[in-house]
Short mmCIF file of N, CA and C in Angstrom, two decimals:
data_model
loop_
_atom_site.label_atom_id
_atom_site.label_comp_id
_atom_site.label_asym_id
_atom_site.label_seq_id
_atom_site.Cartn_x
_atom_site.Cartn_y
_atom_site.Cartn_z
N MET Z 1 57.81 97.96 274.74
CA MET Z 1 57.91 96.55 275.62
C MET Z 1 56.51 95.97 275.89
N LYS Z 2 56.64 94.33 275.89
CA LYS Z 2 55.38 93.82 275.94
C LYS Z 2 54.99 92.90 277.14
N ASP Z 3 54.00 93.07 277.64
CA ASP Z 3 53.59 92.69 278.97
C ASP Z 3 53.15 91.18 278.64
N ALA Z 4 53.91 90.10 279.07
CA ALA Z 4 53.61 88.81 278.75
C ALA Z 4 52.12 88.43 279.16
N ALA Z 5 51.66 88.67 280.44
CA ALA Z 5 50.32 88.29 280.68
C ALA Z 5 49.15 88.89 279.97
N THR Z 6 49.32 89.97 279.40
CA THR Z 6 48.22 90.87 278.66
C THR Z 6 48.39 90.97 276.92
N ASP Z 7 49.72 90.66 276.84
CA ASP Z 7 50.11 90.61 275.26
C ASP Z 7 49.76 92.13 274.77
N ARG Z 8 49.90 93.22 275.59
CA ARG Z 8 49.89 94.71 275.24
C ARG Z 8 51.08 94.97 276.00
N THR Z 9 51.44 96.10 274.86
CA THR Z 9 52.91 96.79 275.43
C THR Z 9 52.47 97.59 276.35
N VAL Z 10 53.46 98.10 277.09
CA VAL Z 10 53.40 98.77 278.42
C VAL Z 10 52.55 100.33 277.92
N ASP Z 11 52.98 100.83 276.96
CA ASP Z 11 52.59 101.82 276.36
C ASP Z 11 51.11 101.87 276.20
N ASP Z 12 50.40 100.68 275.69
CA ASP Z 12 49.11 100.61 275.44
C ASP Z 12 48.46 100.56 276.79
N HIS Z 13 49.09 100.16 277.61
CA HIS Z 13 48.46 99.88 279.16
C HIS Z 13 48.13 101.33 279.76
N ARG Z 14 49.34 102.03 279.80
CA ARG Z 14 48.97 103.33 280.09
C ARG Z 14 48.04 104.38 279.44
N ALA Z 15 47.90 104.05 278.22
CA ALA Z 15 46.98 104.96 277.62
C ALA Z 15 45.48 104.54 277.75
N ALA Z 16 45.22 103.26 278.27
CA ALA Z 16 44.12 102.59 278.44
C ALA Z 16 43.24 103.52 279.81
N VAL Z 17 43.95 103.89 280.49
CA VAL Z 17 43.39 104.35 281.76
C VAL Z 17 43.86 106.09 281.91
N ALA Z 18 42.64 106.55 282.08
CA ALA Z 18 42.60 107.95 282.15
C ALA Z 18 43.30 108.18 283.37
N PRO Z 19 43.57 109.62 283.52
CA PRO Z 19 44.20 110.05 285.02
C PRO Z 19 42.92 109.77 286.25
N ARG Z 20 43.44 109.44 287.41
CA ARG Z 20 42.46 109.17 288.29
C ARG Z 20 42.09 110.65 289.42
N ARG Z 21 40.85 110.79 289.92
CA ARG Z 21 41.19 111.87 291.03
C ARG Z 21 41.57 111.05 292.46
N MET Z 22 42.15 111.74 293.19
CA MET Z 22 42.68 111.19 294.45
C MET Z 22 41.73 111.85 295.54
N ALA Z 23 40.95 111.32 296.61
CA ALA Z 23 40.46 112.07 297.65
C ALA Z 23 40.93 111.47 298.89
N ARG Z 24 41.08 112.22 299.77
CA ARG Z 24 41.76 111.74 301.12
C ARG Z 24 40.62 111.19 301.98
N LEU Z 25 40.92 110.18 302.89
CA LEU Z 25 40.08 109.47 303.52
C LEU Z 25 40.43 109.99 304.95
N ASP Z 26 39.73 110.12 305.98
CA ASP Z 26 39.19 110.48 307.22
C ASP Z 26 39.76 109.36 307.94
N ARG Z 27 40.28 109.38 309.25
CA ARG Z 27 40.87 108.27 309.86
C ARG Z 27 39.95 107.21 310.03
N ALA Z 28 38.33 107.79 310.14
CA ALA Z 28 37.67 106.59 310.70
C ALA Z 28 37.13 105.88 309.48
N GLU Z 29 36.95 106.29 308.25
CA GLU Z 29 36.69 105.55 307.14
C GLU Z 29 38.32 104.84 306.69
N ALA Z 30 39.24 105.21 306.89
CA ALA Z 30 40.65 104.57 306.55
C ALA Z 30 40.74 103.29 307.41
N LEU Z 31 40.29 103.14 308.51
CA LEU Z 31 40.52 102.14 309.56
C LEU Z 31 39.39 101.31 309.08
N ARG Z 32 38.35 101.61 308.72
CA ARG Z 32 37.08 100.69 308.36
C ARG Z 32 37.55 100.09 307.07
N LEU Z 33 37.99 100.80 306.17
CA LEU Z 33 38.43 99.93 304.98
C LEU Z 33 39.65 98.90 305.21
N LEU Z 34 40.68 99.53 306.05
CA LEU Z 34 41.65 98.27 306.34
C LEU Z 34 40.79 97.09 306.85
N GLY Z 35 39.77 97.09 307.76
CA GLY Z 35 39.13 96.02 308.39
C GLY Z 35 38.55 95.38 307.31
N THR Z 36 38.58 95.62 306.20
CA THR Z 36 37.85 95.07 305.03
C THR Z 36 38.55 93.93 304.10
N VAL Z 37 39.77 94.19 304.51
CA VAL Z 37 40.94 93.18 304.10
C VAL Z 37 41.72 92.45 304.82
N SER Z 38 42.31 91.52 304.52
CA SER Z 38 43.27 90.58 305.36
C SER Z 38 44.43 90.73 305.11
N LEU Z 39 44.93 91.02 304.16
CA LEU Z 39 46.65 90.81 303.56
C LEU Z 39 46.87 92.64 303.43
N GLY Z 40 48.01 92.74 304.03
CA GLY Z 40 48.81 94.04 303.92
C GLY Z 40 50.25 94.09 304.02
N ARG Z 41 51.07 94.77 304.01
CA ARG Z 41 52.54 95.12 304.01
C ARG Z 41 52.76 95.62 305.34
N ILE Z 42 53.72 95.29 306.18
CA ILE Z 42 54.45 95.78 307.13
C ILE Z 42 55.75 96.25 306.83
N VAL Z 43 55.99 97.71 307.27
CA VAL Z 43 57.35 98.33 306.84
C VAL Z 43 58.15 98.35 308.44
N PHE Z 44 59.05 98.02 308.55
CA PHE Z 44 60.02 98.37 309.87
C PHE Z 44 61.55 98.22 309.51
N THR Z 45 62.15 98.53 309.94
CA THR Z 45 63.70 98.78 310.01
C THR Z 45 64.59 97.53 310.64
N GLN Z 46 65.37 97.12 309.35
CA GLN Z 46 66.25 95.56 309.57
C GLN Z 46 67.62 96.33 309.18
N GLN Z 47 68.27 96.20 310.29
CA GLN Z 47 69.78 96.35 310.32
C GLN Z 47 70.08 98.03 309.52
N ALA Z 48 68.91 98.88 310.32
CA ALA Z 48 69.24 100.47 309.91
C ALA Z 48 68.53 100.69 308.44
N LEU Z 49 67.85 99.60 307.74
CA LEU Z 49 67.30 100.05 306.55
C LEU Z 49 65.75 99.43 306.75
N PRO Z 50 65.18 100.17 305.60
CA PRO Z 50 63.59 100.00 305.71
C PRO Z 50 63.44 98.46 304.94
N ALA Z 51 62.53 97.77 305.70
CA ALA Z 51 62.35 96.27 304.98
C ALA Z 51 60.61 96.26 305.06
N ILE Z 52 60.24 95.34 304.16
CA ILE Z 52 58.94 95.41 303.90
C ILE Z 52 58.49 93.93 303.82
N ARG Z 53 57.64 93.31 304.54
CA ARG Z 53 56.87 92.10 304.25
C ARG Z 53 55.60 91.79 304.37
N PRO Z 54 55.05 91.12 303.21
CA PRO Z 54 53.36 90.90 303.37
C PRO Z 54 53.09 90.04 304.69
N VAL Z 55 51.78 90.14 305.20
CA VAL Z 55 51.32 89.98 306.36
C VAL Z 55 49.77 89.74 306.13
N ASN Z 56 49.40 89.09 306.88
CA ASN Z 56 47.64 89.33 307.23
C ASN Z 56 47.53 89.66 308.42
N HIS Z 57 46.42 90.39 308.42
CA HIS Z 57 46.15 91.23 309.72
C HIS Z 57 44.48 90.86 310.01
N LEU Z 58 44.35 91.32 311.31
CA LEU Z 58 42.93 91.80 311.60
C LEU Z 58 42.81 93.23 312.43
N MET Z 59 42.00 93.83 312.44
CA MET Z 59 41.58 94.97 313.43
C MET Z 59 41.11 94.55 314.62
N ASP Z 60 41.67 95.11 315.76
CA ASP Z 60 41.15 94.89 317.16
C ASP Z 60 40.80 96.56 317.57
N GLY Z 61 39.61 96.91 317.46
CA GLY Z 61 39.35 98.35 317.51
C GLY Z 61 40.16 99.21 316.50
N GLU Z 62 40.82 100.05 317.11
CA GLU Z 62 41.89 100.62 315.98
C GLU Z 62 43.06 99.98 315.78
N ASP Z 63 43.52 99.03 316.67
CA ASP Z 63 44.68 98.61 316.42
C ASP Z 63 44.77 97.59 315.30
N VAL Z 64 45.93 97.32 314.61
CA VAL Z 64 46.30 96.34 313.44
C VAL Z 64 46.91 95.31 314.31
N VAL Z 65 46.41 93.87 314.21
CA VAL Z 65 47.06 92.72 314.94
C VAL Z 65 47.89 91.94 313.68
N VAL Z 66 49.00 91.41 313.69
CA VAL Z 66 49.51 90.42 312.63
C VAL Z 66 50.11 89.35 313.53
N ARG Z 67 50.01 88.23 312.70
CA ARG Z 67 50.75 86.80 313.71
C ARG Z 67 52.30 87.09 313.09
N LEU Z 68 53.01 86.35 314.10
CA LEU Z 68 54.44 86.35 313.89
C LEU Z 68 54.81 84.77 313.95
N HIS Z 69 55.90 84.23 313.36
CA HIS Z 69 56.20 82.89 313.72
C HIS Z 69 58.00 83.02 314.28
N ASP Z 70 58.33 82.10 315.07
CA ASP Z 70 59.95 81.91 315.13
C ASP Z 70 60.59 81.91 313.96
N GLY Z 71 61.59 82.65 314.38
CA GLY Z 71 62.76 82.70 313.56
C GLY Z 71 62.47 83.68 312.27
N ALA Z 72 61.20 84.34 312.31
CA ALA Z 72 60.84 85.50 311.36
C ALA Z 72 61.90 86.71 311.41
N THR Z 73 61.99 87.36 310.59
CA THR Z 73 62.95 88.65 310.62
C THR Z 73 62.10 89.63 311.50
N LEU Z 74 60.80 89.59 311.27
CA LEU Z 74 59.86 90.75 312.10
C LEU Z 74 60.06 90.30 313.63
N ALA Z 75 59.79 88.93 313.73
CA ALA Z 75 59.86 88.44 315.09
C ALA Z 75 61.25 89.27 315.89
N SER Z 76 62.36 88.89 315.30
CA SER Z 76 63.41 89.33 316.24
C SER Z 76 63.86 90.80 316.20
N VAL Z 77 62.88 91.72 315.59
CA VAL Z 77 62.97 93.11 315.41
C VAL Z 77 62.29 93.34 316.55
N VAL Z 78 60.97 93.02 316.94
CA VAL Z 78 60.20 93.45 318.10
C VAL Z 78 60.21 92.24 318.89
N THR Z 79 61.30 92.41 319.83
CA THR Z 79 61.53 91.52 320.92
C THR Z 79 60.72 91.70 322.25
N PRO Z 80 60.56 91.03 323.36
CA PRO Z 80 59.91 91.12 324.49
C PRO Z 80 60.75 92.48 324.97
N ALA Z 81 61.96 92.83 324.54
CA ALA Z 81 62.65 93.83 325.41
C ALA Z 81 62.32 95.14 324.70
N HIS Z 82 61.52 95.41 323.67
CA HIS Z 82 61.08 96.68 323.30
C HIS Z 82 59.80 97.01 323.85
N THR Z 83 59.81 97.48 325.07
CA THR Z 83 58.67 97.65 326.01
C THR Z 83 58.19 99.04 325.56
N SER Z 84 58.74 99.86 324.99
CA SER Z 84 58.09 101.03 324.59
C SER Z 84 57.71 100.80 322.94
N GLY Z 85 57.66 99.59 322.37
CA GLY Z 85 57.17 99.68 321.29
C GLY Z 85 58.54 99.97 319.97
N VAL Z 86 57.98 99.45 318.75
CA VAL Z 86 59.07 99.66 317.76
C VAL Z 86 58.40 100.61 316.51
N VAL Z 87 58.76 101.50 315.98
CA VAL Z 87 58.20 102.23 314.93
C VAL Z 87 57.67 101.43 313.76
N VAL Z 88 56.74 101.32 313.28
CA VAL Z 88 56.47 100.60 311.78
C VAL Z 88 55.33 101.16 310.94
N ALA Z 89 55.40 100.73 309.93
CA ALA Z 89 54.30 101.31 308.70
C ALA Z 89 53.42 100.15 308.59
N TYR Z 90 52.15 100.20 308.40
CA TYR Z 90 51.45 99.13 307.89
C TYR Z 90 50.74 99.50 306.72
N GLU Z 91 50.57 99.09 305.69
CA GLU Z 91 49.89 99.37 304.21
C GLU Z 91 48.94 98.50 303.61
N ALA Z 92 47.95 98.46 303.45
CA ALA Z 92 46.81 97.72 302.62
C ALA Z 92 45.99 98.53 301.65
N ASP Z 93 45.53 97.80 300.67
CA ASP Z 93 45.04 98.67 299.46
C ASP Z 93 44.26 97.59 298.39
N VAL Z 94 43.32 98.15 297.89
CA VAL Z 94 42.59 97.34 296.98
C VAL Z 94 42.43 98.50 296.02
N ILE Z 95 43.13 98.14 294.78
CA ILE Z 95 43.49 98.80 293.69
C ILE Z 95 43.10 97.96 292.34
N ASP Z 96 42.31 98.41 291.64
CA ASP Z 96 41.72 97.61 290.38
C ASP Z 96 42.75 97.65 289.62
N PRO Z 97 43.62 96.58 289.02
CA PRO Z 97 44.47 96.71 288.17
C PRO Z 97 44.27 97.31 286.74
N GLU Z 98 42.89 96.92 286.30
CA GLU Z 98 42.48 97.55 285.02
C GLU Z 98 41.79 98.97 284.78
N THR Z 99 40.93 99.10 285.98
CA THR Z 99 40.81 100.83 286.02
C THR Z 99 41.23 101.43 286.78
N HIS Z 100 42.20 101.06 287.74
CA HIS Z 100 43.03 102.02 288.44
C HIS Z 100 42.25 102.72 289.78
N VAL Z 101 41.24 102.14 290.02
CA VAL Z 101 39.91 102.50 290.82
C VAL Z 101 40.25 101.87 292.00
N GLY Z 102 39.87 102.57 293.42
CA GLY Z 102 40.31 102.10 294.51
C GLY Z 102 40.55 102.62 295.58
N TRP Z 103 41.21 101.98 296.77
CA TRP Z 103 41.61 102.80 298.08
C TRP Z 103 42.99 102.11 298.51
N SER Z 104 43.84 103.12 299.30
CA SER Z 104 44.94 102.58 299.79
C SER Z 104 45.15 103.51 300.84
N VAL Z 105 45.52 102.72 302.57
CA VAL Z 105 45.48 102.98 303.75
C VAL Z 105 47.08 102.85 304.39
N VAL Z 106 47.66 103.78 305.02
CA VAL Z 106 49.04 103.51 305.44
C VAL Z 106 48.78 104.12 306.97
N VAL Z 107 49.09 102.89 308.09
CA VAL Z 107 49.06 103.22 309.49
C VAL Z 107 50.54 103.62 309.92
N THR Z 108 50.84 104.41 310.79
CA THR Z 108 52.12 104.32 311.10
C THR Z 108 52.26 104.40 312.74
N GLY Z 109 52.62 103.61 313.49
CA GLY Z 109 52.56 103.94 314.83
C GLY Z 109 53.58 102.84 315.49
N TYR Z 110 53.45 102.78 316.97
CA TYR Z 110 54.44 101.58 317.45
C TYR Z 110 53.48 100.33 317.62
N ALA Z 111 54.69 99.26 317.41
CA ALA Z 111 54.16 97.87 317.44
C ALA Z 111 54.94 97.40 318.75
N TYR Z 112 53.80 96.53 319.24
CA TYR Z 112 54.13 95.67 320.41
C TYR Z 112 53.98 94.49 320.27
N ARG Z 113 54.74 93.37 320.90
CA ARG Z 113 54.55 92.10 321.00
C ARG Z 113 53.15 91.72 321.88
N VAL Z 114 52.66 90.92 321.29
CA VAL Z 114 51.47 90.56 322.43
C VAL Z 114 51.43 89.50 323.44
N THR Z 115 51.59 90.14 324.69
CA THR Z 115 52.10 89.26 325.75
C THR Z 115 50.91 88.69 326.45
N ASP Z 116 49.68 89.05 326.49
CA ASP Z 116 48.68 88.46 327.19
C ASP Z 116 48.25 87.30 326.67
N GLU Z 117 48.18 86.26 327.48
CA GLU Z 117 48.09 84.65 326.82
C GLU Z 117 46.41 84.87 326.37
N GLY Z 118 45.50 85.57 327.10
CA GLY Z 118 44.15 85.29 326.50
C GLY Z 118 44.15 85.87 325.18
N GLU Z 119 44.56 87.23 325.22
CA GLU Z 119 44.59 87.85 323.67
C GLU Z 119 45.13 87.12 322.65
N LEU Z 120 46.52 86.57 322.94
CA LEU Z 120 47.10 85.63 322.07
C LEU Z 120 46.20 84.59 321.75
N ALA Z 121 45.61 83.90 322.33
CA ALA Z 121 44.63 82.78 322.38
C ALA Z 121 43.62 83.22 321.33
N ARG Z 122 42.95 84.34 321.63
CA ARG Z 122 41.93 85.19 320.51
C ARG Z 122 42.34 85.30 319.37
N PHE Z 123 43.51 85.97 319.27
CA PHE Z 123 43.93 86.34 317.87
C PHE Z 123 44.48 85.15 316.99
N THR Z 124 45.08 84.19 317.85
CA THR Z 124 45.57 82.62 317.26
C THR Z 124 44.32 82.00 316.52
N GLY Z 125 43.16 82.24 317.28
CA GLY Z 125 41.74 81.44 316.72
C GLY Z 125 41.09 82.43 315.72
N LEU Z 126 41.33 83.79 315.63
CA LEU Z 126 40.79 84.62 314.57
C LEU Z 126 41.70 84.85 313.37
N LEU Z 127 42.66 84.71 313.33
CA LEU Z 127 43.90 85.15 312.38
C LEU Z 127 44.82 84.16 312.02
N ARG Z 128 44.39 83.69 310.97
CA ARG Z 128 44.77 82.49 310.33
C ARG Z 128 46.20 82.77 309.56
N PRO Z 129 47.17 82.24 309.63
CA PRO Z 129 48.30 82.49 308.59
C PRO Z 129 48.21 82.23 307.42
N TRP Z 130 48.70 83.39 306.35
CA TRP Z 130 48.61 83.10 304.88
C TRP Z 130 49.50 82.17 304.41
N VAL Z 131 50.77 82.03 305.11
CA VAL Z 131 51.74 80.94 304.87
C VAL Z 131 51.69 80.01 305.75
N GLU Z 132 51.77 78.64 305.44
CA GLU Z 132 51.96 77.67 306.57
C GLU Z 132 53.15 77.67 307.09
N HIS Z 133 53.07 77.82 308.26
CA HIS Z 133 54.48 77.55 309.12
C HIS Z 133 54.21 77.09 310.54
N PRO Z 134 55.30 76.00 310.85
CA PRO Z 134 54.88 75.28 311.78
C PRO Z 134 54.73 76.07 313.32
N SER Z 135 55.64 77.20 313.15
CA SER Z 135 55.97 77.75 314.89
C SER Z 135 55.12 79.08 314.55
N VAL Z 136 53.62 79.38 314.12
CA VAL Z 136 53.23 80.57 314.29
C VAL Z 136 52.70 80.72 315.55
N ASN Z 137 53.01 81.46 316.55
CA ASN Z 137 52.80 81.48 317.74
C ASN Z 137 52.64 82.97 318.58
N ASP Z 138 53.19 83.75 318.00
CA ASP Z 138 53.21 85.02 318.50
C ASP Z 138 52.20 85.98 317.78
N ALA Z 139 51.86 87.10 318.37
CA ALA Z 139 51.43 88.37 317.62
C ALA Z 139 52.04 89.52 317.96
N LEU Z 140 51.48 90.38 317.14
CA LEU Z 140 52.18 91.90 316.86
C LEU Z 140 50.88 92.79 316.99
N ARG Z 141 50.92 93.77 317.72
CA ARG Z 141 49.88 94.76 318.09
C ARG Z 141 50.56 96.14 317.42
N ILE Z 142 50.02 96.54 316.49
CA ILE Z 142 50.36 98.15 315.90
C ILE Z 142 49.35 99.11 316.46
N ARG Z 143 49.60 99.86 317.33
CA ARG Z 143 48.90 101.12 317.63
C ARG Z 143 49.11 102.35 316.85
N PRO Z 144 48.05 102.75 315.83
CA PRO Z 144 48.27 103.64 315.15
C PRO Z 144 48.34 105.04 315.35
N ASP Z 145 49.26 106.04 315.16
CA ASP Z 145 49.58 107.32 315.71
C ASP Z 145 49.10 108.12 314.27
N LEU Z 146 49.65 107.62 312.97
CA LEU Z 146 49.06 108.50 311.90
C LEU Z 146 48.45 107.61 311.27
N VAL Z 147 47.21 107.83 310.88
CA VAL Z 147 46.44 107.21 309.61
C VAL Z 147 46.11 108.00 308.92
N THR Z 148 46.62 107.33 307.51
CA THR Z 148 46.58 108.12 306.04
C THR Z 148 45.74 107.41 305.18
N GLY Z 149 45.13 107.87 304.35
CA GLY Z 149 44.32 107.12 303.35
C GLY Z 149 44.04 107.87 302.00
N PHE Z 150 43.63 107.32 301.02
CA PHE Z 150 43.17 107.87 299.76
C PHE Z 150 42.27 107.14 299.23
N ARG Z 151 41.40 107.69 298.22
CA ARG Z 151 40.56 106.72 297.16
C ARG Z 151 40.94 107.32 296.02
N LEU Z 152 41.00 106.37 294.83
CA LEU Z 152 40.83 106.75 293.60
C LEU Z 152 39.80 106.77 293.12
N THR Z 153 39.32 107.25 292.10
CA THR Z 153 37.82 107.66 291.38
C THR Z 153 38.11 108.09 290.03
N PRO Z 154 37.43 107.52 289.22
CA PRO Z 154 37.35 107.99 287.72
C PRO Z 154 37.19 109.53 287.74
#
């Protein structure tokens, strides 16, 4: 099978990269790396099934903060009525497509809608949406209970 972007076969690509070593990251290093990127994927439950959406984020201490817009599926899942939070996972990575070297971090915890007007205004100023939408006006805070990460090295 040919990869149209590189004009190589899939088998050629597999043979070009030797197996990588995987090293676990501690919590502090995983969260530090998460703060070096702005785009990740949030995993949540939609109609009793897992759903994934790409979103941008910022770190607020150990918490991950993402912006929401009216009408978004994720905004309807985390309503103000969910005062105890909703379990989600958040994943971000930087893995080189050629060398397969890099890292990946997954945060699992409870997500809460940001309701404090001061915090919301601060996040609005710091976190620009990666997709233009006229009604981006809410934010979601993920408090990590589990933080796992690994680094891939040659």
